[in-house]
Amino acid sequence: MSKRQLAMVMDLNKCIGCQTCTVACKTQWTNRNGREYMYWNNVETYPGDGYPKKWMELGGGFDAAGDLQEGIIPNIEADYGIPWDYNYDSLAEQNLIGNKADKDGYGVHGAEKAGLRPNVEPTWGPNWDEDEGKGNFPSDNYFFYLPRICNHCTNPGCLSACPRDAIFKREEDGVVLVDLDRCQGYRYCIAGCPYKKIYFNPKISKSEKCILCFPRIEQGLPPACAQQCVGRIRFVGFLDDEESQVYKLVKKYKVALPLRSDYGTQPNIYYIPPTEAPAKFDAEGRIIEGSQRIPMEELETLFGQEVHEVVKTLKGEMEKRKKTGESEILDLLISYKHSEMFRLDNNYYQEVAKAKGAHPLAPIDDRYVKGKNTTEITHFKAHA
Amino acid sequence: MRRIAKSIVATAFVASALSAEGSIVAAKIGNDVKPAQLKSSDKLWSKAKESEVTLYPQTTIKMNDKKGNAANAENKAKVAKVAALYNDKCIAFRITWPDGTQSIQDGTASDKYPDGFAVQIATNFEDAKKLPYIGMGSEGRPVLVHLNKAVTKHYEPNGNKDVALQVNRDNTNAFGDDLKKFDGDVANAAKTHYMRSFISEGFRSMTEIKDDSSKFNMTMDYDTKGKAWSGTLGRPLSDANIDLSKAGAVPVAFAVWDGEKMGRDGLKLLSTWIAVDLDGKKGNEELVKELTEAPKGNAESGKANVEAMCTSCHTLSKEKVAAMPYMAPNLSNIGGYSTAAYLAESIADPSAVVVPGYNRNAHKNFAWYNVDDKGNRTSTMPPMMTDKAMIDDAVAYLKTLKAEVEK
């Protein structure tokens, strides 16, 4: 267990599945050098197969006795989906619908000319089943978006599976990282992670994963996925910082829950479960008053029994707000300001750097630097 | 008269020892030859006598890859042929092992694995009874491991600051000749071989030697007709990590991985310590004797004791599974890859060699050892037997625990 733990809360009621987080992460970290197929951050439709395909059925994590479970390593084409490309030359030829196969295999053999075609026949990819969900449209269909990054677990399955001690959890903030120098590309970590959020980079033959944007955090910037989120659904802060909104949502008001905590890895990414969905319709298309489109069993699968209490609290707070106009929880969840949602404790990181004998880097932005050990910083006064 | 009889017996013993399983004779070659440049097809290998080395499936610990475990569940032992050459400066090995499929890791898949082989050498073998633990050494008894795998181009992080070459060609600003140059530079940044050497004091501690202090060469060639790999290793007799210049015999172990069966790391076949007798050089006779001698004890009575005393923690075979399967090394192939001396030492003094075992976080309730403040590891196993004859019997039985050889 690390000395402190940095955590993230995601409010699923507000996620609109726009994938801005996904793209922010991809352009920052995974658009090159063997990482093209990886999505350290992805947003999947739940219920659905997710990414990689049926990840919840691929094993890993711990059983009730605390023993690491066997897992399956997904295949790039079949389970992740490979990034395909197009023969853009056909655009210059103004030939979009031709069917002839060219020398590289674009198009269909026997046709006269190749039109705009993917260079491989894709069979699966992230978001392959986007917005499908379950149920019948329009009477009782339902789905919601589930953004996922590495959970930076307190008891990581990947770390426990590594036979080379190449994975470690940072003492200062609990970020789980791969030491690429020690990694030998065995991939037991992928089998061990129940969330399948550690990936094999075949080009360099080593495992890679979400790093919680630690180089940004150390300089006072929130992770790219969190800062770019247009719905402001992501809160970032230390779990021991009682002023942080993360602390308040997770520990004080207990409305944020970890995903699949039954895997036993003690994840540190928390979710506000989705409480808001339209009511169901009857056969004539009339609203069934008081009906619940998202079955509680689905939420129980994801967030455990505690979800009942959380939904009750959230519904209660909404009622309270309607009646009195007051609710601190809802004020938090509205997320008025980024500067309140992110508390990255920059002085703490500066002290950690000094203690390691490294040169502390000055923060790039002064808005998110506050924290338990940061009321004022040397460069400028933190905003009240 | 009695003395003469004794010496005849001794000579007879040495002669039989040299041809027995457990030893290889390294033939001396001229000093003009550089074994580091020997390919597997080189004619010089005909000078060396090939010896059979049996490679047993590693079952000491079970890895957590479900498909990999299923693919390796019914593994049998394989017989490899090993030849060795040496001169005053270098030593070279050639190992040929059967493998029905040629698996090459080509840098596009997340779930494909390469065939490979490794040669492990003990760095200190003065005491033939205290060789390093066969599975990549043990604390205070380091080993040097030379590893080669069948891979095509790969681009491991190299510290050469060539990050500009890591972007995709579509993301560069280059066109025409500039793009061709970019492609060329990228191709040059690739590695096409996977030769590595490691120092290790027990698995998990294995650390790659990256300071150029280990100069060696390895090759791997697949014979598609004979369905077998042939791998060579050539290295100096001495370097900063190991000094074999004064040795008369050297303990060496071999391991092979089958990519088809998702082999890597612990999913492998390995040999026990083999004495490589440097032909014509004196010294380390004890080592050869130790590694070739048949166990003295009575396996029958050993069986009864081991089954009675050890099976709550140790699995002995598919039929005799431990009551607590995560508690201790699985012994079902222990006779294949462990030496008699190691087994005897571990029974009498379990903390003499502590196998690191699982990542301690993977099975927290089954700690194989405890660590004190100073980092000293004490085995969870109490000394079970003290009587010498009883230990000999147990060792004789444990030496029979091994998979049968694949036909």
Short mmCIF file of C-alpha atoms in Angstrom, two decimals, chain B residues 27-35 38 44 47 85-88 90 92:
data_model
loop_
_atom_site.label_atom_id
_atom_site.label_comp_id
_atom_site.label_asym_id
_atom_site.label_seq_id
_atom_site.Cartn_x
_atom_site.Cartn_y
_atom_site.Cartn_z
CA ALA B 27 36.06 -30.83 -26.77
CA LYS B 28 39.16 -28.67 -26.94
CA ILE B 29 39.66 -26.75 -30.17
CA GLY B 30 42.44 -24.50 -31.43
CA ASN B 31 42.88 -21.04 -30.02
CA ASP B 32 42.53 -19.51 -33.49
CA VAL B 33 38.84 -20.41 -33.47
CA LYS B 34 36.45 -17.94 -31.99
CA PRO B 35 33.54 -19.99 -30.64
CA LEU B 38 30.35 -20.66 -34.57
CA LEU B 44 33.91 -27.88 -35.99
CA LYS B 47 34.79 -32.64 -32.95
CA LEU B 85 33.60 -26.81 -27.50
CA TYR B 86 36.18 -24.72 -25.74
CA ASN B 87 39.64 -23.26 -26.10
CA ASP B 88 41.78 -21.11 -23.82
CA CYS B 90 36.06 -19.19 -25.10
CA ALA B 92 30.55 -22.67 -26.95
#
